[in-house]
Amino acid sequence: MAIRFTEENIKELRFRLEDAAMKCSERCLYQSAKWAAEMLDSIVPAEQYDTDPDSPMDLPDAPSNTQNPYLRSQDSLEASLEAQESYKYLLAKSYFDTREYDRCAAVFLPPTISPVPLTSTPPKPKSRQSLTPQKGKSKASAYSGVKDHSVTRNPYPRLSQKSLFLALYAKYLAGEKRKDEETEMVLGPADGGSTVNKELPDLARGLEGWLAERQEKGLEDRNQGWLEYLYGVILLKGRNEDEAKKWLIQSVHLNPFHWGAWQELNDLLASTEDLNQVVKLLPLNIMTLIFRVYCSQELYQATEDTYQSLSELEMIFPASAFLKTQRALLYYHSKDFEEASSIFTDILVTSPHRLDSLDHYSNILYVMGARPQLAFVAQIATATDKFRPETCCVVGNYYSLKSEHEKAVMYFRRALTLDRNFLSAWTLMGHEYIEMKNTHAAIESYRRAVDVNRKDYRAWYGLGQAYEVLDMSFYALFYYQRAAALRPYDPKMWQAVGSCYAKMGRIEQSIKALKRALVAGSYYAEDTSQVGMGGPERKILDPETLHQIATLYERLGDEEEAATYMELTLQQESGQVIQEEEDASSDNDNDDDQSGTDAQSSSRRTRKSSTQHDEDEDTWHGTGVTATTSKARLWLARWSLRNGDLERADQLAGELCQDGVEVEEAKALMRDVRARREGDE
């Protein structure tokens, strides 16, 4: 969908973002306020800034700035209540800003009992069960309120929505703080599902009563969306995802420029199908488009539509670091590391103290093996704030690249001590434990990563690797399949699935999975990830995967098919295109709808090969001689000898001698060929 924005639209957008930044800040939703302020700043033209305020030149007569109509309270009753509570609100907010959450909540909601148990008797285990995900009805009713009673009562006094939100949000954060304190060390005995936020059930019941009372009185249209958002967050913590989705959608309808609600809604989406269903229920505005781009990036959908939508948004927000980060992450997911690194470098030059998403940049530099650049980024991050989770992950990646895995784990643990829900740290710590051969700690780290974000294919893949190390192929296969479902165009995922099937003796399914890896792994000789460029028909197939398929056919006793795939393996040396390659690429039923995205899944390698591409057939090359193609040549030489094709066997053995690979075997074959010929004479 093309965006057509007039000056009036831009003006209204500025008003809405200014309103969102101020109201989020008033309610202590500082991350959402920061996002709105950054987006607002990215659309303000540079000409409006006075670069030399001391200049004696008179400023031209300009109309005074129009007052933002959204900053005025639209509801007279709410405005009256806010005016009455203004002093108390200032007191509560000052307590919140000093992290005294219980005192903040007590300003508007005086406590009836102490939040800390006064007896030494441990709490009953029954109170814990409502927080763990259960099957059936118990899961759905975790925080759905008091369903056993016919009437749900509003327990809160008559307060403005702004004051009530601040008080309840403070109670929620107080519970989270106590939960983190009880959890103690990362991956310790109390870290996991055993410690819970004890404030959640009361908050859920209270909010349900408040919202039900508003509905009974017909005041739903006068709700502001903040309390709906908080109720959705609490339901999400209780694993009541359907109800949480409903309230979060209602929240973004009432308050569309609150970015925190969109982020929580994103956490509920597990696939592109979920995204397409939710988008139909969302308001038609620019925030829905931003949300769709953000979710597509989170779901690894580096499609042409995503890039097109992102480009349209960048025309409205030309200086937005957030949108630039989304583009960089899309390139990262497409394995175009050079381009992603370039964008992150530009962001770092423009905003050297910006630490957001710096952990992703360190992952890119790690994969590229760029140790000097990674050390430089680690120094910048440490100088800015050494106690930010992003900084700890950057430093951890640096030590991992130096193969100092114990130090890397120490920094990832520090990141998790600062933020238990920091996804990158859990996944990266799992990788380090795999390197240290601590499989059980790796499994626990990956499990926690999946709990934080079930869309993290790296954690699912890591779980598969860990169980494969333990020779538990059934478990490994399950996790590899989850990873492949998230990254259907990544050949590495399908190779892992095929390897598991082969270990389990399910040869036919292994062959199917490896053929899927062939389709995903084939890359065009020209970069097609750029909009408007069409790729040529020819492609190189992975010789290693072809050789594995041939070996599996040999295990099935189908030597003709094995020989075909060995020939294909051999022909990747020169990059020749023959009909059999196209047939091999289309064996899977779903290949037709994948062909457009195959090039994007390997665009980094595509970019490299595009520099060598020429329209002249003779100047374009394949992989050259490799150990895998030499194995295929040796197999074909033996097969030709068995089938009496002495000329072909002699030719292949001679090529092996020239390549300097398997020379002794090749000489023995040539002796056998000579012996056969002499016998025939």
XYZ file of C-alpha atoms in Angstrom:
681
model
C 0.000 0.000 0.000
C 1.443 3.348 -1.042
C 1.515 6.129 1.539
C 0.470 9.576 0.382
C 1.088 12.143 3.110
C 0.203 15.810 2.758
C 1.590 18.647 4.887
C -1.590 18.467 6.966
C -1.056 14.751 7.569
C 2.562 15.355 8.632
C 1.404 18.099 10.997
C -1.172 15.803 12.598
C 1.423 13.017 12.848
C 3.726 15.375 14.748
C 0.904 16.280 17.106
C 0.082 12.626 17.742
C 3.701 11.632 18.408
C 4.220 14.653 20.686
C 1.066 13.712 22.578
C 2.206 10.070 22.880
C 5.688 11.035 24.109
C 4.303 13.332 26.800
C 1.541 11.015 27.986
C 3.824 7.970 28.080
C 6.322 9.991 30.082
C 3.584 11.115 32.503
C 2.676 7.462 33.074
C 6.344 6.453 33.497
C 6.346 4.339 30.317
C 9.769 5.662 29.479
C 10.737 3.248 26.673
C 7.538 4.059 24.768
C 8.064 7.777 25.427
C 11.616 7.515 24.071
C 10.400 5.719 20.937
C 7.721 8.340 20.232
C 10.140 11.229 20.838
C 12.767 9.712 18.537
C 10.204 9.166 15.788
C 8.952 12.740 16.272
C 12.488 14.100 16.021
C 13.160 12.092 12.853
C 10.383 13.879 10.904
C 11.226 17.450 11.945
C 13.069 19.151 9.056
C 16.510 20.532 9.904
C 15.578 23.982 8.528
C 13.361 24.608 11.535
C 16.310 24.613 13.908
C 18.057 27.923 14.589
C 21.721 27.004 14.161
C 22.969 30.412 15.329
C 20.707 31.812 18.057
C 23.121 34.723 18.746
C 22.890 36.038 15.198
C 21.906 39.734 15.075
C 19.719 39.090 12.044
C 16.027 39.464 12.738
C 14.005 36.336 12.511
C 11.364 36.424 9.788
C 7.829 36.842 10.908
C 6.457 33.364 11.258
C 3.121 32.197 12.531
C 3.296 30.917 16.074
C 3.156 27.182 16.536
C -0.380 25.883 16.682
C -1.211 24.354 20.041
C -1.412 20.579 19.976
C -5.124 19.736 20.206
C -4.409 16.225 21.526
C -2.696 17.522 24.671
C -5.957 18.937 25.955
C -8.079 16.443 27.851
C -11.009 15.367 25.699
C -13.072 14.230 28.700
C -14.274 16.907 31.153
C -14.791 14.387 33.974
C -11.250 13.026 33.567
C -9.868 16.567 33.423
C -11.680 17.448 36.662
C -10.374 14.342 38.451
C -6.809 14.961 37.203
C -6.962 18.535 38.473
C -8.103 17.355 41.913
C -5.322 14.757 42.080
C -2.534 16.894 40.596
C -0.506 17.279 43.809
C -0.882 13.655 44.778
C 0.041 12.659 41.261
C 3.286 14.638 41.455
C 4.093 12.916 44.749
C 3.326 9.439 43.331
C 5.396 10.078 40.214
C 8.363 11.271 42.275
C 8.202 8.014 44.250
C 8.029 6.042 40.999
C 11.036 7.864 39.572
C 13.055 6.960 42.669
C 11.974 3.299 42.252
C 9.842 3.313 45.406
C 7.023 1.470 43.698
C 5.069 0.423 46.798
C 5.036 4.003 48.106
C 3.903 5.210 44.684
C 0.966 2.792 44.626
C 0.058 3.598 48.245
C -0.500 7.290 47.393
C -3.705 6.394 45.533
C -4.367 2.844 46.788
C -3.553 2.623 50.521
C -2.489 -0.942 51.331
C -4.746 -3.064 53.513
C -1.991 -5.567 54.387
C 1.759 -5.572 54.164
C 3.101 -6.804 50.806
C 5.773 -8.762 52.715
C 4.537 -11.862 54.592
C 4.938 -11.320 58.342
C 4.971 -15.011 59.257
C 7.669 -17.535 58.550
C 5.130 -19.982 57.142
C 5.844 -20.579 53.462
C 3.025 -19.723 51.052
C 0.772 -22.544 49.941
C 1.826 -24.126 46.661
C -1.693 -23.563 45.315
C -1.016 -19.852 44.892
C 1.835 -20.721 42.546
C -0.142 -22.816 40.123
C -2.094 -19.976 38.583
C 1.137 -18.629 37.121
C 2.340 -21.779 35.385
C 0.954 -22.645 31.954
C -1.680 -25.333 32.317
C -3.667 -27.244 29.761
C -7.392 -26.879 29.401
C -9.516 -24.411 31.311
C -7.001 -23.626 34.027
C -4.696 -22.079 31.438
C -7.420 -19.875 30.019
C -8.565 -18.677 33.418
C -5.145 -17.960 34.888
C -5.832 -14.231 35.174
C -9.254 -13.922 33.626
C -10.727 -12.629 36.847
C -13.147 -14.122 39.319
C -15.293 -16.296 37.080
C -16.747 -18.263 39.980
C -18.706 -15.257 41.256
C -21.684 -13.858 39.469
C -20.637 -10.221 39.973
C -17.124 -8.827 39.551
C -16.717 -5.777 41.774
C -14.538 -2.755 41.087
C -12.250 -2.560 44.163
C -10.691 0.805 43.339
C -11.737 4.254 44.607
C -12.908 6.971 42.224
C -9.716 8.032 40.460
C -8.742 9.432 37.099
C -7.503 6.852 34.608
C -4.048 8.466 34.666
C -3.651 8.134 38.447
C -5.140 4.637 38.543
C -2.779 3.469 35.809
C 0.276 4.856 37.599
C -0.738 3.196 40.882
C -1.458 -0.204 39.305
C 1.641 -0.086 37.114
C 3.714 0.672 40.218
C 2.166 -2.343 41.980
C 2.975 -4.521 38.984
C 6.603 -3.354 38.917
C 6.902 -3.815 42.699
C 5.859 -7.441 42.223
C 8.341 -7.891 39.372
C 11.104 -6.397 41.510
C 10.354 -8.785 44.403
C 10.238 -11.715 41.988
C 13.704 -10.830 40.654
C 15.041 -10.508 44.200
C 13.689 -13.941 45.137
C 15.108 -15.476 41.956
C 18.669 -14.585 43.024
C 21.366 -15.950 40.673
C 20.899 -16.687 36.979
C 20.179 -20.406 36.345
C 20.153 -20.915 40.105
C 17.755 -23.216 41.984
C 15.112 -20.480 42.320
C 15.475 -19.234 38.724
C 12.545 -20.388 36.629
C 8.845 -20.989 37.193
C 9.079 -21.389 40.956
C 9.216 -17.643 41.652
C 6.280 -15.547 40.505
C 4.926 -12.026 40.687
C 2.433 -12.333 43.541
C 0.719 -9.062 42.641
C -0.649 -10.358 39.329
C -3.824 -12.194 40.488
C -5.092 -9.191 42.511
C -4.268 -6.787 39.699
C -6.088 -8.984 37.176
C -9.202 -9.237 39.346
C -9.217 -5.523 40.070
C -8.797 -4.481 36.441
C -11.450 -6.927 35.322
C -13.855 -5.390 37.823
C -12.984 -1.842 36.751
C -13.400 -2.626 33.034
C -16.660 -4.522 33.660
C -18.062 -1.566 35.606
C -17.139 0.817 32.773
C -18.907 -1.480 30.326
C -22.058 -1.637 32.470
C -22.174 2.153 32.705
C -21.619 2.546 28.947
C -18.350 4.433 29.419
C -16.195 2.198 27.204
C -15.825 4.867 24.512
C -14.331 7.223 27.149
C -11.536 4.801 28.057
C -8.035 5.973 27.164
C -6.388 2.607 26.378
C -3.749 2.644 29.139
C -5.549 0.348 31.577
C -6.522 -1.993 28.724
C -2.821 -2.224 27.896
C -1.893 -3.032 31.505
C -4.639 -5.678 31.708
C -3.321 -7.236 28.475
C 0.225 -7.354 29.884
C -1.002 -9.049 33.078
C -3.052 -11.593 31.106
C -0.005 -12.285 28.938
C 2.083 -12.946 32.053
C -0.584 -15.446 33.095
C -0.380 -17.193 29.687
C -3.964 -16.241 28.860
C -2.969 -15.236 25.350
C -6.336 -15.028 23.607
C -7.748 -12.597 26.186
C -4.479 -10.652 26.214
C -4.634 -10.262 22.431
C -8.211 -8.982 22.644
C -7.384 -6.287 25.208
C -4.160 -5.229 23.511
C -5.991 -4.783 20.202
C -8.570 -2.684 22.045
C -5.747 -0.658 23.574
C -4.122 0.160 20.201
C -7.533 1.219 18.855
C -7.990 3.638 21.761
C -4.361 4.767 21.944
C -2.632 3.925 18.645
C 0.654 5.797 19.246
C 1.608 3.893 22.404
C 4.445 1.714 21.085
C 4.583 -0.532 24.162
C 1.152 -2.002 23.367
C 2.277 -2.835 19.823
C 5.387 -4.579 21.163
C 3.327 -6.714 23.548
C 0.997 -7.588 20.675
C 4.015 -8.639 18.606
C 5.029 -11.092 21.353
C 1.739 -12.931 20.829
C 2.377 -13.621 17.133
C 4.088 -16.913 16.315
C 3.775 -16.940 12.518
C 2.916 -14.838 9.475
C -0.574 -16.370 9.544
C -1.086 -14.921 13.039
C 0.154 -11.544 11.794
C -2.226 -11.525 8.814
C -5.168 -12.388 11.075
C -4.329 -9.684 13.616
C -3.727 -6.964 10.974
C -7.372 -7.316 9.860
C -8.458 -6.282 13.380
C -6.150 -3.260 13.674
C -6.884 0.415 12.960
C -5.984 1.734 9.510
C -3.204 4.181 10.319
C 0.560 4.590 10.001
C 1.187 2.760 13.283
C -0.300 -0.428 11.827
C 2.137 -0.145 8.905
C 5.086 0.345 11.289
C 3.834 -2.606 13.331
C 3.587 -4.796 10.242
C 7.153 -3.973 9.182
C 8.411 -4.606 12.728
C 6.586 -7.957 12.983
C 7.788 -9.020 9.526
C 11.347 -8.369 10.650
C 10.750 -10.322 13.871
C 9.350 -13.201 11.785
C 12.361 -13.065 9.379
C 10.178 -12.069 6.416
C 12.735 -10.209 4.268
C 10.302 -9.975 1.347
C 9.943 -7.327 -1.339
C 6.706 -6.084 0.280
C 8.499 -5.577 3.596
C 11.304 -3.620 1.952
C 8.781 -1.544 0.002
C 6.792 -0.659 3.128
C 9.998 0.184 4.971
C 11.137 2.480 2.149
C 7.785 4.306 2.239
C 8.097 4.811 5.999
C 11.659 6.099 5.607
C 10.335 8.820 3.304
C 8.220 10.090 6.213
C 10.845 9.451 8.929
C 14.101 9.986 7.010
C 16.312 10.211 10.106
C 14.697 7.428 12.158
C 17.312 5.193 13.787
C 14.517 2.735 14.590
C 13.619 2.222 10.916
C 17.280 2.039 9.926
C 17.726 -0.683 12.550
C 14.784 -2.625 11.093
C 16.393 -2.473 7.646
C 19.741 -3.602 9.048
C 18.078 -6.538 10.838
C 16.270 -7.551 7.636
C 19.654 -7.666 5.861
C 21.052 -9.606 8.824
C 18.274 -12.213 8.589
C 18.976 -12.435 4.834
C 22.663 -13.070 5.643
C 23.701 -9.871 3.903
C 26.118 -9.076 6.715
C 28.105 -6.436 4.854
C 25.056 -4.285 4.180
C 23.690 -4.755 7.711
C 27.063 -3.835 9.203
C 27.237 -0.714 7.036
C 23.851 0.519 8.300
C 24.744 -0.137 11.939
C 28.035 1.702 11.410
C 26.155 4.731 10.072
C 23.819 4.662 13.086
C 26.815 4.454 15.433
C 28.498 7.416 13.723
C 25.295 9.488 13.942
C 24.445 8.418 17.530
C 27.596 7.096 19.229
C 25.840 6.811 22.615
C 22.868 4.828 21.293
C 23.023 1.289 22.696
C 19.665 -0.016 21.396
C 20.103 -3.144 19.221
C 23.885 -2.953 19.596
C 23.847 -6.633 20.583
C 22.631 -7.453 17.052
C 25.466 -5.411 15.581
C 27.944 -7.379 17.701
C 26.397 -10.639 16.401
C 26.980 -9.454 12.825
C 30.596 -8.519 13.539
C 31.073 -11.882 15.285
C 29.819 -13.803 12.235
C 32.037 -11.694 9.967
C 35.024 -12.374 12.241
C 35.642 -8.623 12.488
C 37.500 -8.665 15.794
C 38.997 -5.121 15.652
C 35.594 -3.563 14.889
C 33.951 -5.644 17.631
C 36.592 -4.498 20.124
C 35.958 -0.874 19.100
C 32.171 -1.222 19.522
C 32.719 -2.894 22.914
C 34.873 0.051 24.024
C 32.263 2.594 22.919
C 29.449 0.695 24.653
C 31.437 0.271 27.871
C 32.348 3.950 27.923
C 28.667 4.867 27.471
C 27.113 2.508 30.061
C 28.815 -0.658 31.214
C 25.703 -1.793 33.110
C 23.353 -2.069 30.143
C 22.435 -5.584 28.932
C 23.396 -4.595 25.366
C 26.880 -3.600 26.526
C 27.359 -6.889 28.369
C 26.346 -8.846 25.250
C 28.762 -6.888 23.046
C 31.647 -7.558 25.462
C 30.574 -11.209 25.790
C 30.646 -11.612 22.006
C 34.124 -10.097 21.928
C 35.445 -12.630 24.449
C 33.651 -15.437 22.603
C 35.424 -14.434 19.384
C 38.695 -14.662 21.329
C 37.627 -18.184 22.456
C 37.537 -17.056 26.098
C 34.218 -18.771 26.724
C 34.243 -18.543 30.528
C 34.600 -14.748 30.378
C 31.888 -14.586 27.714
C 29.491 -16.528 29.965
C 30.293 -14.167 32.838
C 29.215 -11.161 30.764
C 26.082 -12.856 29.447
C 25.143 -13.717 33.039
C 25.685 -10.082 33.972
C 23.330 -9.028 31.175
C 20.674 -11.396 32.515
C 21.155 -10.148 36.059
C 20.302 -6.686 34.711
C 17.352 -7.945 32.622
C 16.053 -11.513 32.936
C 14.067 -11.135 29.711
C 16.986 -10.062 27.525
C 16.705 -12.586 24.703
C 20.140 -12.241 23.105
C 21.937 -13.051 26.354
C 20.049 -16.346 26.891
C 20.709 -17.525 23.329
C 24.359 -16.464 23.284
C 24.972 -18.031 26.683
C 23.548 -21.286 25.303
C 26.038 -21.101 22.415
C 28.891 -20.622 24.883
C 27.819 -23.598 26.990
C 27.749 -25.720 23.827
C 31.346 -24.645 23.157
C 32.251 -25.530 26.742
C 30.586 -28.971 26.346
C 28.156 -28.135 29.176
C 25.140 -29.521 27.347
C 22.632 -29.401 30.196
C 23.341 -25.731 30.982
C 23.060 -24.991 27.254
C 19.647 -26.692 27.101
C 18.389 -24.662 30.061
C 19.667 -21.417 28.516
C 17.996 -22.161 25.186
C 14.752 -23.091 26.946
C 14.724 -19.751 28.734
C 15.373 -18.001 25.408
C 12.362 -19.743 23.885
C 10.253 -18.748 26.918
C 11.186 -15.106 26.318
C 10.610 -15.249 22.549
C 9.307 -18.371 20.840
C 10.200 -16.853 17.443
C 13.945 -17.144 18.101
C 14.993 -19.818 15.614
C 18.576 -19.782 16.960
C 17.374 -21.047 20.334
C 15.273 -23.829 18.734
C 18.236 -24.804 16.568
C 20.537 -24.734 19.609
C 18.191 -27.076 21.477
C 18.336 -29.448 18.518
C 22.138 -29.351 18.539
C 22.293 -29.990 22.274
C 20.007 -33.018 22.095
C 21.905 -34.303 19.063
C 25.089 -34.202 21.154
C 23.235 -36.311 23.734
C 22.233 -38.780 20.960
C 18.547 -38.029 21.539
C 17.554 -37.797 17.888
C 13.781 -37.692 18.430
C 14.077 -34.596 20.627
C 16.650 -33.037 18.301
C 14.357 -33.596 15.306
C 11.440 -31.860 17.040
C 13.489 -28.749 17.790
C 15.102 -28.668 14.349
C 11.635 -28.805 12.806
C 10.560 -25.834 14.926
C 13.615 -23.911 13.709
C 12.925 -24.896 10.083
C 9.304 -23.743 10.406
C 10.555 -20.295 11.451
C 13.284 -20.211 8.775
C 11.948 -22.267 5.845
C 14.446 -20.703 3.437
C 17.552 -21.431 5.494
C 19.350 -24.538 4.157
C 21.129 -25.080 7.471
C 17.802 -25.875 9.174
C 16.796 -28.476 6.594
C 20.252 -30.047 6.577
C 19.920 -30.538 10.333
C 16.460 -32.100 9.887
C 17.819 -34.398 7.152
C 20.779 -35.404 9.328
C 18.421 -36.366 12.179
C 16.202 -38.432 9.901
C 19.293 -40.226 8.563
C 20.467 -41.077 12.090
C 17.025 -42.470 12.856
C 17.125 -44.658 9.737
C 14.282 -42.775 8.004
C 16.159 -42.458 4.715
C 13.292 -41.337 2.443
C 12.348 -38.487 4.779
C 16.009 -37.546 5.095
C 16.290 -37.286 1.305
C 13.181 -35.072 1.161
C 14.578 -32.753 3.825
C 17.943 -32.512 2.071
C 16.242 -31.740 -1.249
C 14.410 -28.950 0.571
C 17.820 -27.720 1.770
C 18.995 -27.752 -1.874
C 16.136 -25.491 -2.921
C 16.697 -23.134 0.020
C 20.466 -23.140 -0.449
C 20.695 -22.550 -4.159
C 21.785 -18.997 -4.839
C 21.609 -16.914 -7.972
C 24.665 -15.540 -9.693
C 23.266 -12.031 -9.338
C 21.810 -10.303 -6.276
C 18.005 -10.316 -6.500
C 17.383 -8.920 -3.029
C 17.454 -5.400 -4.445
C 14.110 -4.121 -5.631
C 13.743 -3.969 -9.363
C 16.539 -6.393 -10.240
C 15.691 -9.777 -11.698
C 17.992 -12.728 -11.147
C 19.105 -15.105 -13.869
C 17.809 -18.633 -14.078
C 21.098 -20.358 -13.303
C 22.090 -21.367 -9.817
C 24.694 -23.408 -7.966
C 23.595 -26.241 -5.696
C 25.442 -27.095 -2.499
C 27.859 -29.958 -3.367
C 27.876 -31.273 0.214
C 24.074 -31.648 0.258
C 24.080 -33.286 -3.182
C 26.719 -35.756 -1.997
C 24.678 -36.581 1.123
C 21.598 -37.264 -1.018
C 23.650 -39.513 -3.305
C 25.000 -41.436 -0.299
C 21.472 -41.921 1.052
C 20.275 -43.264 -2.308
C 23.209 -45.660 -2.182
C 22.037 -46.833 1.252
C 18.624 -47.477 -0.312
C 20.302 -49.563 -3.026
C 19.298 -47.158 -5.812
C 22.688 -46.759 -7.490
C 21.287 -45.125 -10.628
C 19.823 -42.256 -8.624
C 22.981 -42.102 -6.491
C 25.065 -41.783 -9.667
C 22.816 -38.961 -10.924
C 23.379 -36.955 -7.763
C 27.099 -37.708 -7.793
C 27.196 -36.293 -11.335
C 25.358 -33.208 -10.105
C 27.901 -32.853 -7.294
C 30.722 -33.019 -9.830
C 29.158 -30.444 -12.109
C 29.059 -27.805 -9.334
C 32.831 -27.451 -9.855
C 32.279 -25.629 -13.121
C 28.785 -24.307 -12.382
C 27.339 -25.895 -15.492
C 23.580 -25.720 -15.739
C 21.862 -28.886 -16.868
C 18.266 -29.998 -16.789
C 18.837 -32.444 -13.953
C 19.709 -29.571 -11.613
C 16.340 -27.983 -12.208
C 14.647 -31.348 -11.613
C 16.545 -31.814 -8.364
C 15.496 -28.352 -7.235
C 11.809 -29.019 -7.814
C 11.357 -32.387 -6.111
C 9.713 -30.819 -3.075
C 6.001 -30.096 -3.351
C 6.307 -26.590 -1.936
C 9.246 -25.394 -4.028
C 7.235 -23.207 -6.396
C 6.204 -20.777 -3.699
C 9.715 -20.673 -2.257
C 11.685 -19.802 -5.369
C 11.179 -16.075 -4.952
C 12.709 -16.015 -1.502
C 15.545 -18.507 -1.971
C 17.851 -15.795 -3.277
C 17.099 -13.552 -0.303
C 17.936 -16.276 2.213
C 21.482 -16.399 0.883
C 21.942 -12.830 -0.293
C 25.345 -12.438 1.355
C 26.820 -15.219 -0.803
C 24.836 -13.872 -3.732
C 26.448 -10.490 -3.330
C 29.890 -12.083 -3.469
C 29.127 -14.061 -6.589
C 27.552 -11.070 -8.317
C 30.942 -9.406 -8.557
C 32.186 -12.337 -10.634
C 29.123 -12.651 -12.847
C 29.380 -11.919 -16.528
C 26.927 -12.491 -19.319
C 29.565 -14.510 -21.149
C 29.133 -18.198 -20.310
C 32.878 -18.942 -20.302
C 33.755 -16.398 -17.609
C 31.335 -17.723 -14.998
C 32.633 -20.382 -12.611
C 31.360 -22.829 -10.000
C 32.844 -23.983 -6.708
C 36.084 -25.422 -8.126
C 37.629 -28.664 -6.866
C 36.672 -29.445 -3.266
C 37.021 -32.494 -1.030
C 33.327 -33.280 -1.599
C 33.508 -33.119 -5.400
C 36.650 -35.309 -5.276
C 34.742 -37.909 -3.249
C 31.986 -37.813 -5.876
C 34.575 -38.218 -8.656
C 36.092 -41.240 -6.894
C 32.650 -42.811 -6.378
C 31.746 -42.274 -10.043
C 35.067 -43.753 -11.173
C 34.409 -46.916 -9.158
C 30.809 -47.071 -10.357
C 31.919 -46.702 -13.984
C 34.443 -49.499 -13.477
C 31.770 -51.774 -12.006
C 29.487 -51.050 -14.950
C 32.212 -51.639 -17.553
C 32.614 -47.995 -18.627
C 36.417 -48.193 -18.606
C 36.930 -45.001 -20.594
C 34.964 -42.920 -18.114
C 36.596 -44.619 -15.109
C 40.069 -43.954 -16.510
C 39.219 -40.315 -17.234
C 37.874 -39.686 -13.711
C 40.838 -41.430 -12.073
C 43.194 -39.303 -14.157
C 41.402 -36.136 -13.023
C 41.782 -37.248 -9.409
C 45.525 -37.640 -9.910
C 45.722 -34.143 -11.425
C 43.778 -32.654 -8.516
C 46.087 -34.317 -6.002
C 43.157 -35.772 -4.046
C 42.742 -39.484 -3.306
C 45.818 -40.091 -5.482
C 46.555 -43.631 -4.256
C 42.958 -44.715 -4.787
C 42.988 -43.140 -8.244
C 46.215 -44.927 -9.222
C 44.776 -48.241 -8.027
C 41.689 -47.629 -10.179
C 43.826 -46.841 -13.205
C 45.716 -50.106 -12.670
C 42.380 -51.964 -12.484
C 41.254 -50.309 -15.722
C 44.489 -51.308 -17.503
C 44.145 -54.860 -16.164
C 40.563 -55.039 -17.472
C 41.583 -53.757 -20.878
C 44.453 -56.216 -21.118
C 42.082 -59.011 -20.071
C 39.605 -58.008 -22.762
C 42.351 -58.030 -25.420
